[in-house]
Amino acid sequence: MSPNTTSSTGKDKLIADEEKVLQAVILADSFNKRFKPLTTHKPRCLLPICNAPLLDWTFESLALAGVQEIFVICRSHAELVKTAIKNSKWSKPGAGLKIVPIVTAKETFTPGDAMRDIYTHGIITSDFVLVTGDLVSNIHIGDVVREHKERRKTDKDAIMTMVVKQSGVNHRTRSKGDSAVFVIDPETSKCLHYEAVTGYPPKKYASIPREILNEHPEVEIRNDLIDCSIDICSVEVPSLFQDNFDYGDVRRDFVHGVLTSDLLMKSIYCYIAKEGYAARVRDTRSYDSISKDILARWTFPLVPDDNHPGGHSYEHLRGNKYIAKDNSVILSRTCKIGNNTLIGSKSQIADNAQVTASVLGQRCIVGAGSIVRNSYLFDGAVIGPNCVVEHSIIGSGVHIKERTHVERGCLIADGVVVGPQAKLAPFSRLSKRRQDSDEEDDEFEDAEEQFEEEEDGDDESEDGDDEDEVDSELEDVEANQDPEALAKLGSDTNAIIWPLPVVDEDEAIDDLEHPDNQRLMRIGDNASDLVLSDPGSVTSSESESESDDDDDDEHFYDSNPASSTTSLPLSTPSNLVAQADSAVISEFQQEVKQSLDRAFAEGHSVDNAAVELKTLRMASNVSLRLVREAVIAAMVSRIKIIAGGGIPQRQEIASMIARWGGLIDKIGGVDPVETVEILQEYSASSDRLPLFGQILAALYQDDIVDEDDIRAWHGKSKSQGQGVKPASLQDCYNKCWVTGAHMIKQFDEQDSDEESEEDSDEGSETSEPAVKIPVTKELPSAGENSSEEGSCEESSDEEDEGDTDEDDSE
Amino acid sequence: MMNFDVTPVEVVTREFVAVILAGFGNELLPLTGEHGDEPCPKALLPISNKPMLDYPLSWVEQSGIKDVLLICPSSHRSAISHYIHSQSSSASFSSVHIDLQTFDESQELSAGTCSVLRHFANRIKEDFILIPCDFIPPPSLPLSKLLNKFRTDTMSDGSIVTSCWYEHKSDKQATQDEWGWGSPAKPTPIVWDHLSGTLLYVDSPYETDKNRHELELRMTLLSRYPQAKLSSMLLDSHVYVCKRAVLDLLARKTRFDSLRDDFFPWLCKLQYQSTKQEKYATSIRIGIIIHRADDGFAIRVNNLPAYLEANRHFVADTSIGDFTRVEEKSTIKNSTIGKHCVIGKMVKIVGCVLLDHCVISDGAKLDGCILGNSTTVGMKAELVKCVTQAGYEVKDNESVRHEKLDISDWAAQPEDSEGDDEDSIGEEESDEDED
């Protein structure tokens, strides 16, 4: 704003602009459930970070930026948010901030819906700042707003300025699972292209439209920016959301949509903040890193010992230790407080306890000899003696009893009691059983319950369910408790275990929220088994064919059949990850084997066996494929080989598959193609090779694999034994493959003469469902074929010569 | 042929050899068309009355490099070797030892640069600099700048190639669209990292075929170089300082044809795809030097508009070669006239390039033309923006616009109404005998 502008009309207008109140909109809902179960009774924006609710940090950041009017859009737990706003120091008269909570309909599922709601409310009168309710920032947004307004004078179509922070690619606060590539004109900092990047499965290419080069011949491609989710928006932005009702996410839909649209002709700019700090608590991992950033004073002047948003006062000691100033903290003489630690008032640390790089809320107690590392304890959490808590978030009022081990990545919701002598698997998520939540713990859940009862409809949950659905979700969780796993939580526990995130095949889930991608956003998860670099560059080392140039994508898919799961490509010996983890894997294989031995011997139910496997898998963080291998190996090895084969053999196989086949699909993911592969792999290297066809037929009958899966498997080059070493195995692979070929041939025949066959065979069949009749008749014969082929190899070799010749040349 | 080689055997191992590739210059037809039976090698086309080859050679010489491997088509051998050993050039390049080698190819079916290089791999024993004969380097960019970057990069992190890209701003006044001789060279979109000076991605026809609307960049690239720049303003100078190992890689990729379209785009990928690195057992980096238009004029003379532009650039207004005669009342503006030309009376020449031995008869008007060696222009003929093949004859009173005039297919063009049964063979041969 140049003060010496003399043109009178222009000046008046400028002054009018200047006088306008700077408005901000806070999206206080996160629209996802990454913090579950911590957020079942509390919205994310009220979770404390460094002992002050996130929302207060956000207010503080906005106040620092000179915002005067704030609209808080809340959806889940709206009443809680309202109370929090009412009690906030910023609502006190004279604070200079006007904070207005706006409760949106519970049908608001995305930020886009919230923006449409803002539009209908008509509260926005000028350019405004759009932030999320989990922002921690000390950036001078005022500068950005000024820049935005300045730009608006020359470019009416500049509707938005995104604040991004320069960092490194692997900065701890930069989310690996949810980042973006920005293409920016370096001179105007206009954003020309936005490409969202999901961490897993790793994105391979950023596709930059060539047409942007026509107008901007030289651009920068930035992959090192932290998106702070601070946007300076013009008044048109909510109306654009209104016009494009399919915009959900502000980035992935709105920004992408505006930039790619040929019709809108609007432009979006970036403000690359070189100084200052801004980050969003988007997930538990960033919760961890932002807490550390605050303790390391990157957010200055917003630090625990000054401007603490919760109004607490802390004393800053050397090594970034913060101890509440009111002399209420009791530290035993022999306890050890490590660096980067914050301890709230009235907390007690007993003898020989160690607290390192952690945040303790108020009234926390750490028992004698306990170790708390990289963990976050909310108010009133009690850790008993001789416990270990690592890389975890512990809700308020949680009581962890003596000698309990809380492994990395655990989220323990408010009021849970665990122990004594429990051992929590890594990444366990615990919440309190519902029935007792009504009886006890009145002190701190008072308010909530009151509201829950009043507002039964719309105060629950962040994922778009209303109270009933959450109840049913909890009910589901409660109903599916595994007593054995629960037993491990100690005798006094009141907890229920939330299931591991499982991909629901039916549910369309976007890549961002996919469990594997979410792992990148989990606290304490180093995700070392996920192949995160460009897959083409790590896995496909083998092929020496001359034409490798740009087809390594295909290699990737070949060597990673478990595309839907966490795949650990064991097939490549060069893989460093595999080597590093091989110890873990062999241990895991041992354990799985024992577990299955027990299950078979003691006749566990399929479900129980499945739960046990899942827990084991999570505990050692290995890929699903290993579990599948173990299960199939266990099953096949238990099928007795009956001399003479024929019908008794078939019955033997059928009974085994009928009893245990279901387990294959219950280990946490369904991938029939992989199942067939593993079956082949196992059969080929064992004495049960002749049974391959019959087992496959049995799996087919029990719907564990279907026709398409067999075809898919058959189509893969590896199925024919290519690249398999030693060469002797290759033969065995080939035999299996030929068996599969027979089966597919029969499928094809079936399709043509299903009708006629049915009639003629009906008599010989017993009680099988009609549809399967032709199959049951023919598939065993396929199995027999394969056993015959064991003796006469020539014939089988001849048969597939035509198919394999070209590729086998190496 | 090498009997004139009097350089004593060197004891010191050579650091670099400069490999200069001289091709046919098909883009410069009809200037490079045959003049009778004599070829008109592209490398010898004059730019402001100096053969094109002079520019890269003196660039090399200034950097202190002593050895040049000059590769040309076998049909150009005598012309080029004559040039090399003619007094003028051997005097100016006395410190450079030029090893002239030829390869067999015809103008119609020219061999790819990859195969040429592969063929001569055994003659290149050390690191080498690949230079095209048509690059006119700017004075502000000495070759030693590239060599120094190459030296530091190879020492520090195993860079094996240093490339050079330049920005070219064509003059506003000469908007090339109207020429009708084909457009000037189009810049190739490239991605590079500014901080480390690393070339990361070169767009190639293959990529364009794969995805015409989007540039696909690997995320591994962007993770390694998070502040990459993408530009579609830069042109490849085709100057590459290479490690000897590049030839080994080239030998393994037998199906590559063009260095610029196939090999270097592929090499860029080798930088960040560890699969390929494992396979080729190298980890490499490709350095880049970017020469901005503001820092000096650089151009590759590989098409007609560029040829005209290069000539204009070096001439403030008009330059006239030795032994050329200009008669009275003629005006010559903004043009370059070669040696031994005869320009008649009342001739008007604006913005033209005339090669040696041209004869312009009285009253002719030439505007924006390039006339090949020994072109004769008849009385009162008028040529606007034409290019002629060496030895072409323009009839009296003929008027031609926007044409490429070559000898072989004059008969095939009926619209040239005045095309007579002229025979082109009776032309004088152009000899460089002025000294």
PDB file of N, CA and C in Angstrom, chain A residues 43 93 126 201 281 339 349 518 603 794:
ATOM      1  N   PRO A  43     -13.177 -33.770  19.501  1.00  0.00           N
ATOM      2  CA  PRO A  43     -12.714 -33.480  18.139  1.00  0.00           C
ATOM      3  C   PRO A  43     -11.201 -33.303  18.139  1.00  0.00           C
ATOM      4  N   PRO A  93     -13.366 -10.281  26.655  1.00  0.00           N
ATOM      5  CA  PRO A  93     -13.448  -8.933  26.109  1.00  0.00           C
ATOM      6  C   PRO A  93     -12.061  -8.288  26.138  1.00  0.00           C
ATOM      7  N   SER A 126     -15.024 -10.165   2.435  1.00  0.00           N
ATOM      8  CA  SER A 126     -13.837  -9.731   1.686  1.00  0.00           C
ATOM      9  C   SER A 126     -12.859 -10.895   1.638  1.00  0.00           C
ATOM     10  N   PRO A 201       0.833 -46.754  -2.435  1.00  0.00           N
ATOM     11  CA  PRO A 201       1.973 -47.157  -3.248  1.00  0.00           C
ATOM     12  C   PRO A 201       2.670 -45.949  -3.842  1.00  0.00           C
ATOM     13  N   VAL A 281      -1.168 -30.328  12.032  1.00  0.00           N
ATOM     14  CA  VAL A 281      -1.201 -31.646  12.649  1.00  0.00           C
ATOM     15  C   VAL A 281      -2.178 -32.472  11.828  1.00  0.00           C
ATOM     16  N   ASN A 339      16.372 -34.414  27.340  1.00  0.00           N
ATOM     17  CA  ASN A 339      16.157 -33.201  26.562  1.00  0.00           C
ATOM     18  C   ASN A 339      14.780 -33.209  25.895  1.00  0.00           C
ATOM     19  N   ILE A 349       7.204 -37.351  39.023  1.00  0.00           N
ATOM     20  CA  ILE A 349       8.082 -38.360  38.439  1.00  0.00           C
ATOM     21  C   ILE A 349       8.779 -39.053  39.598  1.00  0.00           C
ATOM     22  N   GLN A 518      -1.453 -44.682   5.164  1.00  0.00           N
ATOM     23  CA  GLN A 518      -1.612 -44.127   6.502  1.00  0.00           C
ATOM     24  C   GLN A 518      -0.447 -44.503   7.404  1.00  0.00           C
ATOM     25  N   GLY A 603      -7.327 -77.369  17.142  1.00  0.00           N
ATOM     26  CA  GLY A 603      -8.597 -77.170  16.470  1.00  0.00           C
ATOM     27  C   GLY A 603      -9.232 -75.824  16.739  1.00  0.00           C
ATOM     28  N   GLU A 794       8.428 -85.062 -21.085  1.00  0.00           N
ATOM     29  CA  GLU A 794       8.555 -84.631 -22.476  1.00  0.00           C
ATOM     30  C   GLU A 794       7.262 -84.019 -22.982  1.00  0.00           C
TER      31      GLU A 794
END
